[in-house]
Each structure stands twice: as C-alpha cells, then as structure tokens.
Coordinates of C-alpha atoms in Angstrom, one line a residue:
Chain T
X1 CA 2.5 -17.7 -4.3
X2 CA 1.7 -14.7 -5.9
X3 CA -1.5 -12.5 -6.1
X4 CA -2.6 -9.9 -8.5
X5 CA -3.7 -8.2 -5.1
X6 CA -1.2 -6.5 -2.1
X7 CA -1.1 -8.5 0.8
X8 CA -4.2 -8.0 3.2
X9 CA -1.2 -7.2 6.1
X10 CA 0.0 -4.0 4.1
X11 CA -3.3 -2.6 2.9
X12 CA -4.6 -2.9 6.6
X13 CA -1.4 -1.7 8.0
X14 CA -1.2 1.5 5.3
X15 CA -4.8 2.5 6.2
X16 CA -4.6 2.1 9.9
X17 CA -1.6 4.4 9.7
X18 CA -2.7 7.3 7.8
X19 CA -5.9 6.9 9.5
X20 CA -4.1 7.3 12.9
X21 CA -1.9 10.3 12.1
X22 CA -4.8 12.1 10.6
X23 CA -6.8 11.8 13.4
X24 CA -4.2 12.5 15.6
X25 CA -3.4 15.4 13.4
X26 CA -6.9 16.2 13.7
X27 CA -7.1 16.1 17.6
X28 CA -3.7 18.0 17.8
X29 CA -4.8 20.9 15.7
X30 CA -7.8 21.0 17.3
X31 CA -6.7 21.1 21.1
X32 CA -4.2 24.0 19.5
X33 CA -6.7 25.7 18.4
X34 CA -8.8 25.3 21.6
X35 CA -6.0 27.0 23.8
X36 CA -4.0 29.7 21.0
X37 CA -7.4 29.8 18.6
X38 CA -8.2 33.4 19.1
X39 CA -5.0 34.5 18.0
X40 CA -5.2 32.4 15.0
X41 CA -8.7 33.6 14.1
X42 CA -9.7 30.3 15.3
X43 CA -13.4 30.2 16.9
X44 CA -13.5 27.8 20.0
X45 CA -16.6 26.3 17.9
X46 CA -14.3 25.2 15.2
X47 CA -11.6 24.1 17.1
X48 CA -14.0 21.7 19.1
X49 CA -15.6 20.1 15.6
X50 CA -11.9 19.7 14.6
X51 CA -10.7 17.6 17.8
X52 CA -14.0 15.9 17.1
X53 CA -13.3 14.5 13.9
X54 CA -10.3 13.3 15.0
X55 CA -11.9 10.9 17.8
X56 CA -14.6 10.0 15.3
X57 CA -12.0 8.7 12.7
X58 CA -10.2 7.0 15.5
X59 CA -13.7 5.0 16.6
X60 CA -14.2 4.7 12.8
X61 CA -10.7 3.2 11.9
X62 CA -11.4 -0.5 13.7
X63 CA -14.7 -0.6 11.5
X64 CA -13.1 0.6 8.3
X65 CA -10.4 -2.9 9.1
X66 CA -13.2 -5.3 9.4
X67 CA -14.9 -4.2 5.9
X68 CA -11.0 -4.0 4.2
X69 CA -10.8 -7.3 5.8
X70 CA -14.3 -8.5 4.7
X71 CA -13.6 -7.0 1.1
X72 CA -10.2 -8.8 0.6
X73 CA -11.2 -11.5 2.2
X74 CA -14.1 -11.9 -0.9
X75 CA -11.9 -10.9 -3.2
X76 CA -9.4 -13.9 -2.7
X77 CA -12.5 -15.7 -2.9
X78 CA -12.4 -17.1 0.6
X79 CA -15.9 -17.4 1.7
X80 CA -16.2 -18.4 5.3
X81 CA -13.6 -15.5 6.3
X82 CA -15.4 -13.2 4.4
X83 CA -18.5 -14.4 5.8
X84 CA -16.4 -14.0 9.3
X85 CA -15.4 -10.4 8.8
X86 CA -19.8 -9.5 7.7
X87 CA -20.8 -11.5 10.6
X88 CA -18.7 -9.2 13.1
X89 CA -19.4 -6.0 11.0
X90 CA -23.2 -7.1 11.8
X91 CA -22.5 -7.4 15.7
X92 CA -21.0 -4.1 15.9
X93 CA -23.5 -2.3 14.0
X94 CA -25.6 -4.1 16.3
X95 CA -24.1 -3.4 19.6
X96 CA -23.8 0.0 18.4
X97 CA -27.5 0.3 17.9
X98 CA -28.1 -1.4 21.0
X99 CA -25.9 1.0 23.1
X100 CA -27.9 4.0 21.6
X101 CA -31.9 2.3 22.3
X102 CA -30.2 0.9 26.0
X103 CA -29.9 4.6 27.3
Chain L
X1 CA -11.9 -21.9 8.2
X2 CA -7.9 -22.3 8.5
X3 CA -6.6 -21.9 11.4
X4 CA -3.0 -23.1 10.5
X5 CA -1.3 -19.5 9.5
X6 CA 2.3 -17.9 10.5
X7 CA 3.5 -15.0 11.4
X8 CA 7.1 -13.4 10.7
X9 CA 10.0 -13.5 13.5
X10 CA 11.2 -10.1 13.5
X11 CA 15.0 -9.6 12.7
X12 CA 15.6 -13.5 11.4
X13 CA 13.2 -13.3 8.2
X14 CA 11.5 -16.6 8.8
X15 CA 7.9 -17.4 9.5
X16 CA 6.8 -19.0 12.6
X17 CA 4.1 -21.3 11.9
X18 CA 1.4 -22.5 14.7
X19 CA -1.8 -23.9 14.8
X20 CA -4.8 -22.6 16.9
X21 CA -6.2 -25.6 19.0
X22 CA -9.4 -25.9 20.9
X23 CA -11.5 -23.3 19.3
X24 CA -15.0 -24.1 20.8
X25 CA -13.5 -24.3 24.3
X26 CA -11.6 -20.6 23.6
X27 CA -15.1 -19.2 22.0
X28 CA -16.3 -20.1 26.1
X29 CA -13.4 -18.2 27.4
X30 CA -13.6 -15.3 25.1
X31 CA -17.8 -15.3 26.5
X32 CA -16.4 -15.5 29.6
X33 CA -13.7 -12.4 29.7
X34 CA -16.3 -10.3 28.4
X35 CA -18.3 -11.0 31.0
X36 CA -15.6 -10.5 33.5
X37 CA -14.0 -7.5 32.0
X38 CA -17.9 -5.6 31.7
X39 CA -18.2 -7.0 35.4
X40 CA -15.1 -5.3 37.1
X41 CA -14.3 -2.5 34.7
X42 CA -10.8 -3.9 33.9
X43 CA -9.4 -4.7 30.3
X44 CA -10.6 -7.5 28.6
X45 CA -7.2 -8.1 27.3
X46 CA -5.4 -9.1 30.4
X47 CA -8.3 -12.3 30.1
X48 CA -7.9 -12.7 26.9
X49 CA -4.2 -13.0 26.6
X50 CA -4.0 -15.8 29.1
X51 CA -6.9 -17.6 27.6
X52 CA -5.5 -17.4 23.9
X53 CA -2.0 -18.5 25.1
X54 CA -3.1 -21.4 27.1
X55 CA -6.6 -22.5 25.5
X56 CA -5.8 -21.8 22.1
X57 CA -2.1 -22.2 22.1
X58 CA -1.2 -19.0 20.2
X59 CA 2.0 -17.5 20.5
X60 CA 2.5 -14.8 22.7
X61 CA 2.6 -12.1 20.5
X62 CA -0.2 -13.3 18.0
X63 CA -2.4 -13.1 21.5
X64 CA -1.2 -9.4 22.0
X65 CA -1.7 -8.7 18.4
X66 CA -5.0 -10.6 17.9
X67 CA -6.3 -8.9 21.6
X68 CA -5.9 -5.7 20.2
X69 CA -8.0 -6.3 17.0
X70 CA -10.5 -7.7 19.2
X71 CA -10.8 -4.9 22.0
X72 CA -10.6 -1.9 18.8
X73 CA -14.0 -3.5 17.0
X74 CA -15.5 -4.1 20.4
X75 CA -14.5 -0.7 21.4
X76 CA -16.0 0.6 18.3
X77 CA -18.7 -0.5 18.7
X78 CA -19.6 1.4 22.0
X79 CA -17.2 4.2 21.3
X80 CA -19.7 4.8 18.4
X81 CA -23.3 4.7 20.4
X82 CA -21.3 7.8 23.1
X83 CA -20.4 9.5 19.9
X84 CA -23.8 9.5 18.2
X85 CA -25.3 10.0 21.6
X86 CA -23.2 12.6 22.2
X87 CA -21.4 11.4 25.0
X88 CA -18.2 12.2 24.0
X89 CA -16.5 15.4 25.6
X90 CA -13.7 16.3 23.2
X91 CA -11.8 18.6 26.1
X92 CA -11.5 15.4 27.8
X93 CA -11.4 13.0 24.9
X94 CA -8.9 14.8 22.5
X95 CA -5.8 14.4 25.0
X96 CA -6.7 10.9 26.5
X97 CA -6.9 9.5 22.1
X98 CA -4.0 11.6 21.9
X99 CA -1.9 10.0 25.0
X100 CA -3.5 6.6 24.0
X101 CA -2.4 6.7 20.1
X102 CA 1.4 7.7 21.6
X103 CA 1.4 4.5 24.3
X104 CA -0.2 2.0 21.2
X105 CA 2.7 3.2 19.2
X106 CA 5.2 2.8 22.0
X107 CA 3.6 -0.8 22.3
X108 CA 3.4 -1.9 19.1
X109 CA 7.6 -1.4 18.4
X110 CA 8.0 -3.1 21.6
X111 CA 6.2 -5.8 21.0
X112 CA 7.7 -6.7 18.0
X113 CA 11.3 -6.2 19.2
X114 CA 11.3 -7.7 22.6
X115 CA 11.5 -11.7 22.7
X116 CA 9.0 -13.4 23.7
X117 CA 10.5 -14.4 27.3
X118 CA 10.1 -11.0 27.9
X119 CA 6.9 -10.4 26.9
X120 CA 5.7 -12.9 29.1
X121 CA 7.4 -11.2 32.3
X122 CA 6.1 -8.0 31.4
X123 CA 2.5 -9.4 31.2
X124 CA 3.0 -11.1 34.8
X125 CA 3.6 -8.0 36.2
X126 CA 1.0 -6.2 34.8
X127 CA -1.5 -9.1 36.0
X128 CA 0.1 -9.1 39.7
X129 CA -0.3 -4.9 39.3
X130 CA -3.4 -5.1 38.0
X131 CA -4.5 -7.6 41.5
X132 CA -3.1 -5.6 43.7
X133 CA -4.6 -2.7 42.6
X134 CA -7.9 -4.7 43.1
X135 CA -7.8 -6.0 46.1
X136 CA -6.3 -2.6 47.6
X137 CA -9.4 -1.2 45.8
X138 CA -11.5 -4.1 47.0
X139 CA -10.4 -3.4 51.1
X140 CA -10.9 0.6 50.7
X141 CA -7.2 1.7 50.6
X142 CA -6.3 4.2 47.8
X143 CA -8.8 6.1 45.6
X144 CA -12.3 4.3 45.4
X145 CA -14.7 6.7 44.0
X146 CA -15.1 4.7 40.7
X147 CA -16.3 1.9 43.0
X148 CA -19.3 4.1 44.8

C-alpha cells in the first residue's frame, strides 16, 4: 500500500537521530569547553548552559516521538492511536507537573 | 486498536508477523513493574521484558524495542520535573547522557543483529546479575550506601 506520507518508522527514526547527535554534540562541546574553555575564550558559564541544552533536548526527544507519533497517527486518520499517543502526552505532562508540586 | 502488526527480520527482508494477546492481563503487569521498579530502584525493563514476552506474547525483540519507548516517555517525564526544578547537575549529568547515548547505540546494533536465542541468554544473565547483586546488597556485602 502506498501513502502520500513517509512511513511513521523513518520520520521517528530521522528525528530521534539528529536529535541525539545534537544533543550529544551539545554535551560534548560543552564538557570541552568546561575543561579547555579559557583558552578558547570560553566562559565556564557558557560552557555549563551548553552541556545543558544538550540534556534538555535528550529529556525532550521521547516527548517530541509521542506528539510525531500522535500527529501521524491523525494524519492517517487512525483515531484511537492518535487518541493513544494524546492520552500518554497528557500523563506525562502530568507526571511532570506532579513531580515539580510533590517536592 | 490493532494489535496484529509485524516487524522486519533483519538480514532476510521478510516481515515477522505476531499478535499481542492478553492485553488487560499485561496492562496489570505493566501497573505492577512500575510499582516494583519505583520500589527497589532497579529498571523497569528487566520486568517489563519478561512480562511482554510471556503475558503478551511479543517477540523478544519487539519487548526490548517497545521497553525502551516505554522507559524514555516515563523517564521524560521525571527527567523534566529535576530539570525545571533544577535538579540537574550538568558536571555530573553531561558524561553519564554522554556514556548512556554511546551504550543505547552499542545496544540498539546489537539487538538488531544478534538472533533471538541470543537475546534471550543475554537477558538471563542480566536477570541472574541483577539478583545477585540484590541479595548481596540485601545481606550487607559490597557497597550499600544507596540502601541507608
């Protein structure tokens, strides 16, 4: 059968790839900057908000798959996945929220 | 909601096709490895795996494969309430992602080139390991601190 849209696999697996390397491209630099910074004119400060956004593109990748998921999933025009992929998008926000309030 | 898919066999080209069985009984299961794994501190995956394989008859690797998707979002999810909260120590967080990222991608070509036989030995190990860690830990021998 064939779709007017790439298969769901390949997007997913595309995004989660680039996303990885960039964060881990991210955390690299940053921890390089962390130790040779100075030399490199470099402040520690910047370095630290570097290796940062790499970890937060790492948490954010998983959440970026469920709403790829939840979007193609519409798209194709199959509902109770799509419903699926909101319903877990809900828990995490919620569990997310719940984690902050809990401390 | 179809829960009759496929997935491919590496190297032959063909799709295996299954079924998943018993989904209310494997929702308990799933309830009942978080528990456990937010109880002992352990991996939710090394409950998860056996109770996809056996409980909802997946194939091996579809349980690796579909563990992993579950532990990232429910990872996310608390990974992101320590980085709003600040929680997150990048000295200490940049080379653990970093080691992490370079395991996962160690992982995932293993997974998909060793047979499932394998697999399965591999995973018995690490589930004997992982008990006799426990139980050392449980009777005091080797490093307890996470325990006090």
């Amino acid at each position: 059968v064939t779709t007017r849209y790439p298969p769901l696999e390949r997007i997913l697996a595309v995004v989660l790839q680039v996303g990885v390397w960039i964060g881990s491209a991210l955390i690299a630099l940053g921890m390089s900057c962390a130790s040779l910074g100075r030399s490199w004119g470099v402040t520690p400060v910047l370095a630290s908000h570097m290796t940062t956004a790499g970890i937060a593109l790492l948490i954010l990748l998983p959440i970026l798959r469920v709403i790829l998921m939840g979007l193609a999933f519409y798209r194709q025009r199959d509902l109770p996945f799509s419903a699926l992929a909101l319903c877990v998008l809900a828990i995490i926000t919620l569990a997310a929220f719940l984690g902050m309030q809990l401390r | 909601v179809k829960i009759a898919t496929s997935y491919p066999e590496p190297g032959s080209g063909y799709r295996r096709s299954y079924v998943v069985r018993r989904l209310p009984a494997g929702l308990t299961l799933m309830y009942g490895a978080g528990v456990l794994s937010a109880l002992l501190g352990i991996g939710s995956g090394v409950l998860k795996i056996p109770a996809m394989d056996t409980v909802l008859q997946l194939p091996l690797k579809v349980s690796s494969a579909t563990s992993n998707f579950m532990i990232g979002v429910t990872a996310a999810a608390s990974g992101a309430a320590y980085f709003f909260l600040g929680d997150i120590d990048p000295k200490i967080a940049g080379p653990v992602a970093l080691g992490s990222v370079l395991g996962a991608l160690l992982g995932a070509r293993l997974l998909i080139a060793i047979s499932a036989r394998w697999l399965r030995i591999l995973f018995v190990v690490t589930l004997i390991a992982l008990g006799v860690q426990m139980l050392l830990a449980a009777a005091g021998v080797g490093p307890t601190r996470h325990l006090v």
